[in-house]
Coordinates of C-alpha atoms and ligand atoms in Angstrom, one line a residue:
M205 CA 69.5 41.7 115.2
F206 CA 69.4 42.7 118.9
E207 CA 67.1 45.7 119.1
T208 CA 63.9 43.7 119.7
V209 CA 65.3 41.2 122.2
E210 CA 63.4 41.4 125.5
M211 CA 64.9 40.8 128.9
A212 CA 64.9 37.2 130.2
P213 CA 63.4 36.8 133.6
P214 CA 65.9 36.6 136.5
D215 CA 67.1 33.1 137.5
A216 CA 64.9 31.7 140.3
I217 CA 67.9 31.2 142.6
L218 CA 71.0 33.1 141.3
G219 CA 68.8 36.0 140.3
I220 CA 68.0 36.6 144.0
T221 CA 71.7 37.0 144.8
E222 CA 71.9 39.5 141.9
A223 CA 69.1 41.5 143.6
F224 CA 70.8 41.0 147.0
N225 CA 74.1 42.4 145.7
K226 CA 72.2 45.6 144.5
D227 CA 70.5 46.1 147.8
P228 CA 72.2 49.0 149.7
N229 CA 70.7 48.0 153.1
P230 CA 73.8 47.2 155.3
A231 CA 71.7 44.8 157.4
K232 CA 70.7 42.6 154.4
I233 CA 70.8 38.8 154.7
N234 CA 71.1 36.4 151.8
L235 CA 69.7 32.9 152.5
S236 CA 68.8 32.1 148.9
V237 CA 71.6 30.3 147.0
G238 CA 72.9 27.1 148.6
I239 CA 76.4 28.2 149.8
Y240 CA 77.8 27.1 153.1
K241 CA 78.9 29.7 155.5
D242 CA 80.9 29.2 158.7
A243 CA 80.0 30.6 162.1
A244 CA 81.6 33.8 161.1
G245 CA 79.5 34.1 158.0
Q246 CA 82.4 33.3 155.6
T247 CA 82.5 30.7 152.9
P248 CA 85.9 29.1 153.8
I249 CA 88.3 27.3 151.4
L250 CA 88.6 23.9 153.1
A251 CA 92.1 23.3 154.6
S252 CA 92.3 20.0 152.7
V253 CA 91.6 21.8 149.5
K254 CA 94.2 24.5 150.2
E255 CA 96.8 21.9 150.9
A256 CA 95.9 20.0 147.7
E257 CA 96.2 23.2 145.7
A258 CA 99.6 23.9 147.1
R259 CA 100.8 20.5 146.0
I260 CA 99.2 20.9 142.6
L261 CA 100.9 24.2 142.0
K262 CA 104.3 22.7 142.9
T263 CA 104.0 19.6 140.8
E264 CA 101.9 20.4 137.7
T265 CA 104.0 20.5 134.6
N266 CA 101.6 21.5 131.8
K267 CA 98.2 22.8 131.0
N268 CA 97.4 20.4 128.2
Y269 CA 93.8 19.5 127.4
K270 CA 92.2 16.8 129.5
P271 CA 90.6 13.8 127.7
I272 CA 87.0 14.5 126.7
E273 CA 85.8 12.5 129.6
G274 CA 88.4 13.9 132.1
A275 CA 91.3 12.2 133.8
P276 CA 91.1 8.5 134.5
D277 CA 92.3 8.8 138.1
Y278 CA 89.7 11.4 138.9
N279 CA 86.9 9.3 137.4
A280 CA 88.0 6.2 139.3
L281 CA 88.1 8.1 142.6
V282 CA 84.6 9.5 141.9
Q283 CA 83.3 6.0 141.3
E284 CA 84.9 4.8 144.6
L285 CA 83.3 7.7 146.5
L286 CA 79.9 6.8 145.1
F287 CA 79.9 3.0 145.5
G288 CA 82.6 2.3 148.0
K289 CA 85.4 -0.2 147.2
G290 CA 84.6 -3.5 145.6
H291 CA 80.9 -2.9 144.6
E292 CA 79.6 -5.4 142.1
A293 CA 78.9 -2.7 139.5
L294 CA 82.6 -1.6 139.7
T295 CA 84.1 -5.1 139.6
A296 CA 81.8 -5.9 136.6
K297 CA 83.2 -2.8 134.9
R298 CA 79.7 -1.8 134.0
V299 CA 80.2 1.8 135.2
A300 CA 81.6 4.7 133.1
T301 CA 82.3 8.2 134.4
A302 CA 82.9 11.5 132.7
H303 CA 84.2 14.6 134.6
T304 CA 81.8 17.5 133.9
P305 CA 81.7 21.2 134.9
G306 CA 79.7 20.8 138.1
G307 CA 76.6 18.8 138.7
T308 CA 74.7 21.1 136.4
G309 CA 77.0 20.2 133.6
A310 CA 76.5 16.6 134.3
L311 CA 72.7 17.0 134.2
R312 CA 72.9 18.8 130.9
V313 CA 75.1 16.1 129.4
V314 CA 72.5 13.5 130.5
G315 CA 69.9 15.7 128.7
D316 CA 72.0 15.9 125.5
Y317 CA 72.7 12.2 125.6
L318 CA 69.0 11.3 126.1
R319 CA 68.0 13.7 123.3
K320 CA 70.5 12.0 121.0
K321 CA 69.9 8.4 121.8
H322 CA 66.5 8.1 123.6
A323 CA 64.7 11.2 122.3
T324 CA 61.2 9.9 123.3
A325 CA 62.1 9.4 126.9
T326 CA 60.3 11.8 129.3
V327 CA 62.3 13.0 132.3
W328 CA 60.2 12.9 135.5
L329 CA 61.0 15.5 138.2
S330 CA 59.9 15.6 141.8
D331 CA 57.3 18.2 142.7
P332 CA 58.9 20.4 144.0
T333 CA 62.5 20.2 142.8
W334 CA 65.6 22.3 142.3
A335 CA 64.5 25.3 140.2
N336 CA 67.0 24.7 137.5
H337 CA 66.1 21.0 136.7
E338 CA 63.1 21.7 134.4
Q339 CA 64.9 24.2 132.2
I340 CA 68.1 22.1 131.8
F341 CA 66.1 19.2 130.3
K342 CA 63.8 21.4 128.3
A343 CA 66.8 23.2 126.9
A344 CA 68.1 19.8 125.8
G345 CA 64.8 19.3 123.9
L346 CA 63.2 16.7 126.2
N347 CA 59.8 16.3 127.5
V348 CA 59.5 16.9 131.3
K349 CA 56.8 15.8 133.7
T350 CA 56.5 15.8 137.5
Y351 CA 55.6 13.3 140.2
P352 CA 54.3 14.2 143.6
Y353 CA 57.0 14.2 146.3
F354 CA 56.0 16.5 149.2
D355 CA 53.1 16.0 151.6
A356 CA 52.7 19.6 152.8
A357 CA 50.2 18.7 155.6
G358 CA 52.4 16.1 157.2
N359 CA 55.8 17.6 156.1
K360 CA 56.8 14.3 154.8
L361 CA 57.4 12.3 151.6
A362 CA 54.2 11.6 149.6
L363 CA 55.4 8.1 148.8
D364 CA 52.0 6.6 147.8
R365 CA 51.2 9.4 145.4
M366 CA 54.7 9.4 144.0
L367 CA 54.6 5.7 143.3
A368 CA 51.0 5.9 141.9
T369 CA 52.1 8.5 139.4
L370 CA 55.2 6.7 138.3
E371 CA 53.1 3.5 137.9
Q372 CA 51.7 5.3 134.8
A373 CA 55.1 6.2 133.2
P374 CA 56.1 4.1 130.2
A375 CA 59.2 1.9 130.4
G376 CA 62.4 3.7 129.3
D377 CA 61.4 7.0 130.9
V378 CA 63.9 8.6 133.2
V379 CA 63.1 9.4 136.9
L380 CA 65.2 12.0 138.5
V381 CA 65.6 11.4 142.3
H382 CA 67.7 13.4 144.7
G383 CA 70.4 11.1 146.1
C384 CA 70.2 12.8 149.6
C385 CA 69.3 16.2 151.1
H386 CA 66.4 16.7 148.7
N387 CA 66.5 20.3 147.3
P388 CA 64.3 22.1 148.3
T389 CA 62.4 20.1 150.9
G390 CA 65.2 18.4 152.9
I391 CA 63.0 15.3 153.0
D392 CA 64.8 12.1 152.1
P393 CA 63.2 8.6 151.7
T394 CA 63.9 6.2 154.6
P395 CA 65.7 3.0 153.8
A396 CA 62.4 1.2 153.5
Q397 CA 61.0 3.9 151.2
W398 CA 64.1 3.7 149.0
K399 CA 63.4 0.0 148.7
S400 CA 59.9 0.7 147.6
I401 CA 61.1 3.3 145.1
A402 CA 63.7 1.0 143.7
D403 CA 61.2 -1.8 143.4
A404 CA 58.7 0.4 141.6
L405 CA 61.3 1.7 139.1
A406 CA 62.7 -1.7 138.4
K407 CA 59.2 -3.2 137.9
R408 CA 58.2 -0.4 135.4
G409 CA 61.5 -0.4 133.6
L410 CA 62.1 3.2 134.5
V411 CA 65.7 4.5 134.6
P412 CA 66.8 6.4 137.7
L413 CA 68.8 9.6 137.4
L414 CA 70.3 10.3 140.8
D415 CA 71.2 13.9 141.3
F416 CA 73.8 13.6 144.0
A417 CA 74.9 17.2 144.9
Y418 CA 75.1 16.9 148.7
Q419 CA 76.9 13.6 149.6
G420 CA 78.1 14.0 153.2
F421 CA 75.7 16.8 154.1
G422 CA 72.9 14.5 155.3
T423 CA 74.1 11.9 157.7
G424 CA 77.5 10.9 156.4
L425 CA 79.4 10.2 153.2
R426 CA 78.5 6.4 153.1
E427 CA 75.1 6.8 154.8
D428 CA 74.0 9.4 152.2
A429 CA 74.7 6.8 149.5
A430 CA 71.9 4.5 150.9
G431 CA 69.5 5.4 148.0
L432 CA 72.2 4.8 145.4
M433 CA 73.0 1.4 146.9
E434 CA 69.4 0.4 146.8
L435 CA 68.8 1.6 143.3
C436 CA 72.1 0.1 141.9
R437 CA 71.0 -3.5 142.2
P438 CA 72.7 -6.2 140.1
G439 CA 71.9 -5.6 136.5
A440 CA 70.3 -2.2 137.2
E441 CA 70.9 0.7 134.8
M442 CA 71.1 4.3 136.0
F443 CA 72.7 7.8 135.7
I444 CA 74.4 9.6 138.6
C445 CA 75.2 13.3 138.6
S446 CA 77.8 14.2 141.2
S447 CA 78.7 17.7 142.3
F448 CA 81.7 18.7 144.5
S449 CA 80.5 22.3 144.9
K450 CA 79.2 21.7 148.4
N451 CA 81.1 18.9 150.0
F452 CA 84.5 20.3 148.8
G453 CA 83.3 23.9 148.8
L454 CA 84.5 24.1 145.2
Y455 CA 81.6 26.2 144.0
N456 CA 83.5 28.3 141.4
E457 CA 85.7 25.5 140.1
R458 CA 82.8 23.8 138.5
V459 CA 83.7 20.3 139.3
G460 CA 81.3 17.3 139.0
A461 CA 80.8 14.1 137.2
L462 CA 78.3 12.0 135.2
T463 CA 78.4 8.3 136.0
V464 CA 76.4 5.9 133.9
V465 CA 75.7 2.4 135.1
T466 CA 74.8 -0.2 132.4
K467 CA 74.2 -3.9 132.4
T468 CA 77.5 -4.8 130.7
E469 CA 81.0 -3.5 130.2
A470 CA 80.4 -3.2 126.5
A471 CA 77.3 -1.1 127.0
A472 CA 79.2 1.2 129.4
Q473 CA 81.8 1.8 126.8
A474 CA 79.3 2.4 124.1
V475 CA 77.3 4.9 126.2
L476 CA 80.5 6.6 127.3
S477 CA 81.4 7.1 123.6
Q478 CA 78.1 8.8 123.0
V479 CA 78.4 10.9 126.1
K480 CA 81.9 12.0 124.9
S481 CA 80.4 13.1 121.6
C482 CA 77.8 15.2 123.4
I483 CA 80.6 16.8 125.5
R484 CA 82.8 17.5 122.5
A485 CA 79.9 19.3 120.8
N486 CA 79.3 21.3 124.0
Y487 CA 82.4 22.4 126.0
S488 CA 84.9 20.0 124.3
N489 CA 86.7 18.8 127.5
P490 CA 86.5 19.7 131.2
P491 CA 88.5 22.3 133.2
A492 CA 91.4 20.7 135.1
H493 CA 91.9 22.5 138.4
G494 CA 88.9 21.4 140.4
S495 CA 89.2 17.8 139.5
A496 CA 92.9 17.9 140.3
I497 CA 92.0 19.1 143.8
V498 CA 89.3 16.4 144.3
A499 CA 91.6 13.7 143.0
T500 CA 94.6 14.8 145.2
V501 CA 92.4 14.9 148.3
L502 CA 90.7 11.5 147.7
A503 CA 93.9 9.7 146.8
D504 CA 95.9 10.8 149.8
P505 CA 94.7 9.0 153.0
A506 CA 95.7 11.8 155.4
L507 CA 94.2 14.5 153.2
R508 CA 91.1 12.5 152.7
A509 CA 90.7 11.9 156.5
Q510 CA 91.1 15.7 157.0
W511 CA 88.4 16.4 154.3
E512 CA 86.0 13.9 155.8
L513 CA 86.3 15.7 159.2
E514 CA 85.7 19.0 157.4
V515 CA 82.6 17.7 155.8
K516 CA 81.4 16.5 159.2
G517 CA 82.2 19.9 160.6
M518 CA 79.9 21.6 158.0
R519 CA 77.2 19.0 158.5
D520 CA 77.3 19.4 162.3
R521 CA 77.2 23.2 162.1
I522 CA 74.1 23.1 159.8
N523 CA 72.3 20.7 162.1
G524 CA 73.1 23.0 165.1
M525 CA 71.7 25.9 163.2
R526 CA 68.5 23.9 162.4
K527 CA 67.9 23.5 166.2
L528 CA 68.7 27.1 167.0
F529 CA 66.4 28.3 164.2
V530 CA 63.5 26.3 165.5
E531 CA 64.2 27.3 169.2
T532 CA 64.6 31.0 168.2
L533 CA 61.4 31.0 166.2
A534 CA 59.5 29.6 169.2
K535 CA 61.2 32.2 171.4
K536 CA 60.0 35.0 169.1
G537 CA 56.4 33.8 169.5
V538 CA 55.8 31.6 166.4
K539 CA 53.0 29.3 167.5
K540 CA 53.2 26.8 164.7
D541 CA 55.1 23.7 165.4
M542 CA 58.3 24.1 163.4
T543 CA 60.2 21.1 164.8
F544 CA 59.9 19.4 161.4
I545 CA 62.8 21.6 160.3
I546 CA 65.1 19.7 162.7
H547 CA 64.5 16.5 160.8
Q548 CA 65.1 17.9 157.3
K549 CA 68.4 17.0 155.8
G550 CA 71.1 19.1 154.1
M551 CA 71.5 22.8 153.5
F552 CA 67.9 23.8 153.1
S553 CA 64.9 24.3 155.3
F554 CA 61.6 24.1 153.5
S555 CA 59.9 26.6 155.8
G556 CA 56.4 26.6 154.6
L557 CA 56.6 30.4 154.1
T558 CA 54.3 31.7 151.4
K559 CA 55.3 33.7 148.3
E560 CA 53.8 36.8 149.9
Q561 CA 55.7 36.3 153.2
V562 CA 58.9 35.8 151.2
E563 CA 58.2 39.0 149.4
R564 CA 57.6 40.9 152.6
L565 CA 60.8 39.6 154.1
K566 CA 62.7 41.0 151.1
K567 CA 60.9 44.4 151.1
E568 CA 60.6 45.0 154.8
D569 CA 63.8 43.3 156.2
A570 CA 66.2 42.9 153.2
I571 CA 66.1 39.1 153.9
Y572 CA 66.5 37.2 150.7
I573 CA 65.2 33.6 150.4
V574 CA 63.9 31.6 147.4
G575 CA 60.2 32.1 146.4
S576 CA 59.3 28.6 147.4
G577 CA 60.1 29.4 151.0
R578 CA 63.4 27.5 150.9
I579 CA 65.9 29.0 153.4
N580 CA 69.6 28.2 153.3
V581 CA 70.2 27.0 156.9
A582 CA 73.9 26.8 156.0
G583 CA 73.9 30.7 155.8
M584 CA 72.5 31.2 159.3
T585 CA 74.8 32.3 162.0
D586 CA 74.6 33.3 165.7
K587 CA 74.8 36.8 164.5
N588 CA 71.9 36.8 162.0
I589 CA 69.6 34.3 163.7
E590 CA 67.8 36.9 166.0
T591 CA 67.1 39.3 163.2
L592 CA 66.0 36.5 160.9
C593 CA 63.6 34.9 163.4
T594 CA 62.2 38.3 164.5
A595 CA 61.3 39.0 160.9
I596 CA 59.9 35.6 160.2
A597 CA 57.8 35.7 163.3
R598 CA 56.4 39.0 162.3
V599 CA 55.4 37.9 158.7
M600 CA 53.9 34.7 160.1
A601 CA 51.8 36.5 162.8
Ligands
LMR974 C1 71.0 25.9 145.0 O1 70.1 25.2 144.9 O2 71.0 27.0 145.6 C2 72.4 25.5 144.5 O3 72.3 24.3 143.9 C3 73.0 26.5 143.6 C4 72.4 26.7 142.3 O4 73.2 26.6 141.3 O5 71.2 26.9 142.2

């Protein structure tokens, strides 16, 4: 059975870390995968998370299965974090949430659900997008297309081209938009652009799928939900995929959620029942520890305040590194105006480096970044910035 199986290509993002781990160069730098590092180059466990874990260890009494859709308290807290208290969709009970293993798990459950109940729907992805999106929906058996997103010349959103393309999409197709901190470009729509996008999707009968993996890493927890608030108009339908890998630093706990917004409470319950049947046929029910941490932190006012400060701390450090990166590149002799990097949001800088330059950085300097030129700013430190910018200036010369 196995003798003729060929090697699969390495993963576009996680495969780079595999290569990094094998590199014996002691000066190597990994700025590929989106993992936050503090000023000392460590990925810390947040203090609020540590405290929540201590409480959980003391108080948990069993390791029973969770419900297929996860614990009700966790799901309610996820909804409140998304919408804020008292949002019309919540009071109308037209929202249903299932706890999933990470944001990736949520995306795959959406894919499985669409394949089961809306098999002819095409999923539209931004060009460019997170390297894993396409294969998630294709693996679920769906048709995938792209819409323009990035105006490389102006380093801005290509809104007109985006809307012109989506204008051609048939009603019932699903349009994946990044809730904030667009991965990989770091370019988010302005409030006015969100309004145009929401208008266009509503007019065409297209269903938004909000990939919301970086809430709190852009401008603030509520501010980063501006797109969600615009899309979730009275009567609007949508999917939201949350991840707590980044804003809680719970990368290896695999904790996220799929939230579906429907027109009515009855529809929300029906869709949830279908989502549950997809989950049961996949991983049965979700892992408990990560969701217990998130629920403990969000439900306790003091822990929640501490967590919000910690999220702000991560966001501020990343923004500080953006500035330092741009300044150091200029100091190293880069003539091109790189100040656009300061305005990008979230963990990543879409640097404009070509595939060849990325390859040279790996070969000549053991600096690992994603092939698209995406650099994890959250992995830059005072210690590696000089080496990094010297190398980038050289390959850009
Ligand atoms: C990334 O884009 O680097 C992260 O979302 C991690 C991943 O799973 O790819």
